[in-house]
Coordinates of C-alpha atoms in Angstrom, one line a residue:
X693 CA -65.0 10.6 -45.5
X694 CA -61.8 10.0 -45.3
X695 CA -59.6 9.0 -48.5
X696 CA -58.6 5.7 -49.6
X697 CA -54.9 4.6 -49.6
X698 CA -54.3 4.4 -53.5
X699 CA -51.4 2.1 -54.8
X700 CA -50.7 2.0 -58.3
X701 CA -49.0 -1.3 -59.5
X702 CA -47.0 -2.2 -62.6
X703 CA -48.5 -5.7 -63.4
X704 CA -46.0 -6.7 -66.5
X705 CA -42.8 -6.1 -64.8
X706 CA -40.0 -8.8 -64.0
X707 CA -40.7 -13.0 -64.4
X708 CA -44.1 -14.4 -64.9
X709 CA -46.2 -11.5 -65.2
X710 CA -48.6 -10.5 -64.9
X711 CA -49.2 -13.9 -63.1
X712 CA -47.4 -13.2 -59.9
X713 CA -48.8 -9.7 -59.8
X714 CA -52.5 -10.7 -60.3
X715 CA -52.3 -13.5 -58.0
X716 CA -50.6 -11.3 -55.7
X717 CA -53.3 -8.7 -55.3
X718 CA -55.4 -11.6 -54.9
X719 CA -53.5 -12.6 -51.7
X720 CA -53.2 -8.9 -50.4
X721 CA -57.6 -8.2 -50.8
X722 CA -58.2 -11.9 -49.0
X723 CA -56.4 -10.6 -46.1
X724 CA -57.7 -7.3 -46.0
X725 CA -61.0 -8.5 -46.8
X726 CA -63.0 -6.1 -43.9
X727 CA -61.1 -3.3 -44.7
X728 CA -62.2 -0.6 -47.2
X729 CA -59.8 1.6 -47.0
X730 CA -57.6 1.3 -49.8
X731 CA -57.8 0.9 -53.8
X732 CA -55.6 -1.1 -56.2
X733 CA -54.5 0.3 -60.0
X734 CA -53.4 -2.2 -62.0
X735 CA -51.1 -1.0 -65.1
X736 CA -50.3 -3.3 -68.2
X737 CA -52.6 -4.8 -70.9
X738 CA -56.3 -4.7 -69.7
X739 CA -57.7 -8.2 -71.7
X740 CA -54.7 -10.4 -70.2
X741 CA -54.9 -8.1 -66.7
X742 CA -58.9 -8.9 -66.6
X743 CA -58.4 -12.8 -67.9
X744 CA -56.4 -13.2 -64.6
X745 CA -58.7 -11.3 -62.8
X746 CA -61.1 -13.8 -63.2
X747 CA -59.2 -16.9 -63.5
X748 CA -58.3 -15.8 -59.9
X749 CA -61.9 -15.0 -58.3
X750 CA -61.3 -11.2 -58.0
X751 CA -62.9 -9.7 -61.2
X752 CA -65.7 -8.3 -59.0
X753 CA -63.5 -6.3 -57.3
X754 CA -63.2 -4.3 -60.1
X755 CA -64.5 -0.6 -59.6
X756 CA -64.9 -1.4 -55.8
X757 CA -61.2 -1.9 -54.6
X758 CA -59.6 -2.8 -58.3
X759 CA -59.0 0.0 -61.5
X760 CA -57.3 -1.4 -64.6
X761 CA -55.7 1.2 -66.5
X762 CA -54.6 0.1 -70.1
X763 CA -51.0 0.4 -71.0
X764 CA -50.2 -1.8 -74.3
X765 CA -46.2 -0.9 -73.8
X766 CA -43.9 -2.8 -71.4
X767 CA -40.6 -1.8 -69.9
X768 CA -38.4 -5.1 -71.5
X769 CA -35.8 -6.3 -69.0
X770 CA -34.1 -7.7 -72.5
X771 CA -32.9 -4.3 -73.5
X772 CA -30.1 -1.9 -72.4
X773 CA -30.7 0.3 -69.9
X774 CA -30.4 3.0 -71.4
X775 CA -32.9 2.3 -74.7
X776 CA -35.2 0.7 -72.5
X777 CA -35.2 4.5 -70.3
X778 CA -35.7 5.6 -74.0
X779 CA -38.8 3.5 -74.6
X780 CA -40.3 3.9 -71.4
X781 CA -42.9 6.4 -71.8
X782 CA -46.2 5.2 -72.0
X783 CA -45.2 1.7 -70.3
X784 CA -47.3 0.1 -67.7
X785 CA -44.5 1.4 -65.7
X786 CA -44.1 5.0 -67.0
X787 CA -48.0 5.1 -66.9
X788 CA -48.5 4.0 -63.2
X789 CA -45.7 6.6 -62.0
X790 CA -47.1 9.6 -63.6
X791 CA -51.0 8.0 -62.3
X792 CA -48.7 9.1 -58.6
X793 CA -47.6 12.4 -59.7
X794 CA -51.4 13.4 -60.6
X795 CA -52.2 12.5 -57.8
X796 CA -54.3 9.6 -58.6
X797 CA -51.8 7.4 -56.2
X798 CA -50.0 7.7 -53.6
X799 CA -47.1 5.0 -54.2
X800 CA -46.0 2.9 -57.3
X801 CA -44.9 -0.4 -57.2
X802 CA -43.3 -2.3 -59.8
X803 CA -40.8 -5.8 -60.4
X804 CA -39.6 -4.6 -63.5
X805 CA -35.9 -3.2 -64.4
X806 CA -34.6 -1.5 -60.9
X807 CA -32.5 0.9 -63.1
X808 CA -34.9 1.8 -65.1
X809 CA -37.4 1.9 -62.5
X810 CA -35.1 4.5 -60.6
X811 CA -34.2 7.0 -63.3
X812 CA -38.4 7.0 -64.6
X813 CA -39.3 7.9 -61.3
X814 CA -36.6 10.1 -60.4
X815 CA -37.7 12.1 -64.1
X816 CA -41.3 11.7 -63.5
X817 CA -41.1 12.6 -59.4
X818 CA -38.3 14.5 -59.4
X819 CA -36.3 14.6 -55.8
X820 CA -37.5 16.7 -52.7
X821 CA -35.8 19.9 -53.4
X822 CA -33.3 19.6 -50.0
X823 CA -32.1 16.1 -51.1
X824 CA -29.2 14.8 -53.8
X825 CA -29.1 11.9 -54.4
X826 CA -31.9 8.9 -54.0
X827 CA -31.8 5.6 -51.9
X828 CA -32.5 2.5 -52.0
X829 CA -33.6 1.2 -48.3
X830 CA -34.7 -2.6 -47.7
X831 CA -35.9 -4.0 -44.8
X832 CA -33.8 -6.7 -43.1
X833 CA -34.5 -9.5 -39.9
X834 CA -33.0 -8.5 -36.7
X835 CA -32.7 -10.0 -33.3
X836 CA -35.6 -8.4 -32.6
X837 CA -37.7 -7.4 -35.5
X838 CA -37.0 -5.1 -38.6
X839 CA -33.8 -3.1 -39.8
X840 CA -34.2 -0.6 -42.4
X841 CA -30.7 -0.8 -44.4
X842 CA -29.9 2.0 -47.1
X843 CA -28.6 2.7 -49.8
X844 CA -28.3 -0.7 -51.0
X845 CA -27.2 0.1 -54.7
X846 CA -28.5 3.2 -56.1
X847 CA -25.4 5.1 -55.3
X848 CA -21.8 4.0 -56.1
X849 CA -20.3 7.0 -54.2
X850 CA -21.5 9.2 -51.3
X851 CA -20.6 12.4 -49.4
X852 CA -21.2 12.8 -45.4
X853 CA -24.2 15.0 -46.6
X854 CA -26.0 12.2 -48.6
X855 CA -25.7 9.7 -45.4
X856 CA -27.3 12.4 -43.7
X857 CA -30.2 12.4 -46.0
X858 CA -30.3 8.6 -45.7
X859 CA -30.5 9.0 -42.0
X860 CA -33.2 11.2 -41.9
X861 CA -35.0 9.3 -44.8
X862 CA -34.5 6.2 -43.6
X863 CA -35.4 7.0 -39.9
X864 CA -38.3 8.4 -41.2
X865 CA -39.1 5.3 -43.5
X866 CA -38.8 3.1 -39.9
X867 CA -41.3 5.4 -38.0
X868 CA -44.1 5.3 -40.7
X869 CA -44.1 1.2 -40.1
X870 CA -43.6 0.9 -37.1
X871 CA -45.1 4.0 -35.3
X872 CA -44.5 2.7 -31.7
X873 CA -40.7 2.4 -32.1
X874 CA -38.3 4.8 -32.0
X875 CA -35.8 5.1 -35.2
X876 CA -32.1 4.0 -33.4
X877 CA -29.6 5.2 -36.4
X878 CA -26.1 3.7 -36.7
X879 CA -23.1 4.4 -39.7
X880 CA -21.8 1.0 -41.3
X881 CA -18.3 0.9 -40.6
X882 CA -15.0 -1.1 -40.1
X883 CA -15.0 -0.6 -36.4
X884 CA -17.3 0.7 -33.3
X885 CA -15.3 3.1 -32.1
X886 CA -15.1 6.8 -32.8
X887 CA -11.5 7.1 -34.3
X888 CA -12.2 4.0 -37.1
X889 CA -13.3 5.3 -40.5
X890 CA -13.0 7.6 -43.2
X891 CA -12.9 11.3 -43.2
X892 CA -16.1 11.1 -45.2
X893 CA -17.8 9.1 -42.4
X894 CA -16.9 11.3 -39.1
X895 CA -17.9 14.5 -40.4
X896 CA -21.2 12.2 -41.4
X897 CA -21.2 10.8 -37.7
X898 CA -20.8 14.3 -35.8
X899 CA -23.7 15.5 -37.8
X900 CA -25.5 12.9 -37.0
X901 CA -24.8 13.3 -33.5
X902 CA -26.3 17.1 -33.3
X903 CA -29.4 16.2 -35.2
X904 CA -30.3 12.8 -32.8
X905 CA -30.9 16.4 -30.3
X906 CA -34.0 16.9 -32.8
X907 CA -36.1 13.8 -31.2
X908 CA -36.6 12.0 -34.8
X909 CA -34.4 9.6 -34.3
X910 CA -31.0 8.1 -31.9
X911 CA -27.6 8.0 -33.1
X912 CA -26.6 5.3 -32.0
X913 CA -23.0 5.2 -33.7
X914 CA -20.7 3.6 -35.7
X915 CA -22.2 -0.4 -36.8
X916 CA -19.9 -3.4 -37.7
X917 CA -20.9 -5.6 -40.1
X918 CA -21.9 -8.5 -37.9
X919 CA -24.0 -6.4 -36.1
X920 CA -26.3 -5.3 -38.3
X921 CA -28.6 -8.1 -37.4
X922 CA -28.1 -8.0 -33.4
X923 CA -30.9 -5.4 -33.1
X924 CA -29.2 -2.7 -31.5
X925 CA -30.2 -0.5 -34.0
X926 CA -32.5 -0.5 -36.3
X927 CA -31.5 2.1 -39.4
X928 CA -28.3 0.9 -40.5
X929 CA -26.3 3.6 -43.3
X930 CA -23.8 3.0 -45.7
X931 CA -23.1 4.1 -49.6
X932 CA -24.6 2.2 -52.0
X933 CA -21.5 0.2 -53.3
X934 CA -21.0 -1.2 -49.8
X935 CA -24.4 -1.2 -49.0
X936 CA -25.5 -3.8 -52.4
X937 CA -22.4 -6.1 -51.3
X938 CA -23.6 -6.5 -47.7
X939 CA -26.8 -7.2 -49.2
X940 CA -26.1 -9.7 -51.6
X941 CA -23.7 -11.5 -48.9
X942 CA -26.8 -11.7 -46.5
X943 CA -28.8 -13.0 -49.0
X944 CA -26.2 -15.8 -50.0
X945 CA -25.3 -16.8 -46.0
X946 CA -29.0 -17.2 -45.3
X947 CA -29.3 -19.6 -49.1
X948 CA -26.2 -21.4 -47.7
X949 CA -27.4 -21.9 -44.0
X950 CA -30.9 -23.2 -45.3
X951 CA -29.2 -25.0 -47.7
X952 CA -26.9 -27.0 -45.5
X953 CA -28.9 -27.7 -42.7
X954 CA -31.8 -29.5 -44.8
X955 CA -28.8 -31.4 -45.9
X956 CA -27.6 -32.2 -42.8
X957 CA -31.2 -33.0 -41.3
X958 CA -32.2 -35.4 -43.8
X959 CA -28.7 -37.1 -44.0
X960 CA -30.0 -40.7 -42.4
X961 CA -32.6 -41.8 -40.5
X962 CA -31.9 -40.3 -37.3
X963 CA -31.5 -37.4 -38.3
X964 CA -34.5 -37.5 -40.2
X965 CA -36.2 -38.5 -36.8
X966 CA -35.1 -35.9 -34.8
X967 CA -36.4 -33.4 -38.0
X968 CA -40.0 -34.6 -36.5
X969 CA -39.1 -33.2 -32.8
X970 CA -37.6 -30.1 -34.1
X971 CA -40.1 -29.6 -37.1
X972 CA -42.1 -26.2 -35.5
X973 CA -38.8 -24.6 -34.0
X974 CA -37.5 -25.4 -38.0
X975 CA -40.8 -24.1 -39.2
X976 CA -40.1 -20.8 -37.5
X977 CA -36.5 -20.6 -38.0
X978 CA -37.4 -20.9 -42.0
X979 CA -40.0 -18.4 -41.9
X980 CA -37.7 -15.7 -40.0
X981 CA -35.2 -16.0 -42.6
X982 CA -38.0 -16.3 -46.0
X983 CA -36.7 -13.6 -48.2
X984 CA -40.0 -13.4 -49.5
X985 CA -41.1 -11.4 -46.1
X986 CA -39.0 -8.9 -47.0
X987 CA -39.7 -8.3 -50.3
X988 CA -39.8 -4.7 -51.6
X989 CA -37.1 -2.5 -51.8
X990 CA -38.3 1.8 -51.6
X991 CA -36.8 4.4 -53.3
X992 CA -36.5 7.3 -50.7
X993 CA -35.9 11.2 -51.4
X994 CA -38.2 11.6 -54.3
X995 CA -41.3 13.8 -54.5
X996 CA -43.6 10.6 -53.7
X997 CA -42.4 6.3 -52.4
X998 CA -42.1 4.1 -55.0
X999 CA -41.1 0.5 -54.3
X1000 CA -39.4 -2.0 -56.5
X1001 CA -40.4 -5.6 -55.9
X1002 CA -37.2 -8.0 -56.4
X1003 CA -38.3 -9.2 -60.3
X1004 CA -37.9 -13.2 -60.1
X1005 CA -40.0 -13.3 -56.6
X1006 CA -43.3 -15.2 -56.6
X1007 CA -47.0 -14.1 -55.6
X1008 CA -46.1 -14.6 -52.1
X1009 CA -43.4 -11.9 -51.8
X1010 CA -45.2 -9.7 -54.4
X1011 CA -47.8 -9.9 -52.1
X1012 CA -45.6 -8.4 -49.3
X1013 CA -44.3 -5.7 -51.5
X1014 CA -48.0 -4.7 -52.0
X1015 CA -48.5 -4.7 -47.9
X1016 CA -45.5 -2.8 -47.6
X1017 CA -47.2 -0.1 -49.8
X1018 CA -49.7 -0.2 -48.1
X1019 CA -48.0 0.1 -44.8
X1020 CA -45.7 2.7 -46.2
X1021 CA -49.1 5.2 -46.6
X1022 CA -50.9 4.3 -44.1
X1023 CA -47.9 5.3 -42.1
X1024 CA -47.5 8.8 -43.9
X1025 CA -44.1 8.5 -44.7
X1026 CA -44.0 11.9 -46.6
X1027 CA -45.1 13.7 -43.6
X1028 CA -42.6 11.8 -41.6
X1029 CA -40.0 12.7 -44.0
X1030 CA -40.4 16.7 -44.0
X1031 CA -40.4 16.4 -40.0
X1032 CA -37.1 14.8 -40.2
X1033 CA -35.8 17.6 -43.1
X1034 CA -37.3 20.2 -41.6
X1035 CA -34.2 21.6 -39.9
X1036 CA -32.5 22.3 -43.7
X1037 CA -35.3 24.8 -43.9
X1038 CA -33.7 27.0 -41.1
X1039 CA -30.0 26.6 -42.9

């Protein structure tokens, strides 16, 4: 028989939990309902976790596809850093990474604290013993489907070596989720051609180069910012500090664009009358650009995944952050990311 996906959840972490999370799960086992294949291990305190259990219809699920684990201790997003890395232990986070490295899961996910969430993993995981530094890869729309982007915060500064890593990582990240599409890698950078750039980033880029000879992935080359969406690749690299500000200016055009053309569509009555002619082409423009689709940013490079759901999302995106773990194993990203690392083993 083959084993169940196991995905081990934080249910107290980041605003209105575990509301969001229970109602979540709820989501994810009403779309999976003829599938028995994976099961769910809820973290945090087990009389509120149960009490929403019921209040949403899914307390029967509970030793089928559904295992609450008690943990009376919550990672506070009020504290420092930091303290709050101090009083982790025994949390309903702390508790549902070291559930993964026993075994007992195969992926974590949590909304709580990102930076606590990173360094409680990283000292519970550890990193895969040929890789630095950890990343932080989210998954953005493209022209025609998904980008993975990395590192989107988790490191200020970078060497060529570590956007190597993030290559291979995130190449291997794309393959496990979408299995029928080959990883096309491109370097964020001021300019598409081969002289633009920093030192730092050509050595990265001729590496790259040699390794796209391996078959895991095609260097596709340097990436300008208002590409990154075109869909001409679909891995797109950068340190983290760079990396966080694209990010957050992607975010706030796609707010601002929404924003602006409700406004301008319900301006006056005609333009409220052409709003019922356009209404499905709106429908789908909205839902291309719902963050919520997105949700669910994955540490990469540790011994194990662990994704971080953004912490003020609603059930809807936590719900996607839960099928992206799922996704994410059912995939077999770790195997993925040894065949992509495998080559440091003949340095």
């Amino acid at each position: 028989m083959k084993k169940k996906i196991s995905i081990a959840i934080d249910a107290m972490g980041g605003e209105d939990s575990p509301n969001k999370t229970i109602e979540g799960i709820k989501i994810f086992l009403d779309k999976n309902k003829t599938n028995n294949d994976f099961i769910i291990n809820i973290f945090g305190k087990e009389h509120l976790i149960n009490e929403k259990l019921k209040k949403n219809n899914i307390f029967s699920y509970v030793d089928q596809s559904i295992k609450v684990i008690n943990s009376d201790k919550v990672v506070s997003d009020e504290e420092s850093p930091m303290k709050a890395v101090k009083n982790s232990k025994d949390t309903s986070m702390w508790n549902c990474i070291q559930h993964q490295l026993e075994g007992k899961s195969d992926i974590s996910l949590s909304a709580g604290n990102t930076g606590v969430l990173l360094v409680v993993s990283r000292m519970i995981l550890k990193m895969i013993s040929q890789v630095s530094k950890p990343a932080l890869a989210g998954l953005w729309p493209n022209q025609n489907g998904v980008n993975v982007v990395l590192d989107l915060g988790a490191n200020i500064e970078c060497s060529d070596q570590n956007l190597i890593d993030f290559a291979q990582l995130g190449s291997a990240l794309f393959r496990s989720l979408f299995p029928n599409e080959k990883p096309k890698v491109s370097l964020l950078n001021v300019g598409s051609e081969e002289i633009k750039g920093t030192e730092m980033l050509k050595s990265a880029s001729k590496k790259l180069r040699e390794l796209s000879n391996e078959d895991n992935f095609i260097y596709k080359g340097y990436i300008e910012g208002n590409n990154i969406m075109s869909g001409e690749s679909n891995v797109i690299v950068t340190d983290g500090f760079t990396g966080n500000i694209a990010l957050k200016t992607a975010e706030g055009t796609a707010k601002f664009i929404t924003k602006n053309l409700k406004i301008s569509l319900t301006k006056n009555f005609i333009t409220k009358l052409s709003l019922i002619f356009s209404y499905f082409s709106l429908k789908k423009f909205r839902e291309k650009l719902d963050p919520r689709k997105y949700n669910g940013a994955i540490f990469l490079g540790l011994n194990g995944p662990v994704v971080k759901s953004h912490g003020g999302i609603d059930a809807i995106g936590f719900y996607h952050s839960i099928d992206l773990c799922y996704k994410i194993i059912k995939g077999d990203l770790m195997t993925q990311i040894k065949k992509n690392l495998k080559h440091l083993n003949r340095a």
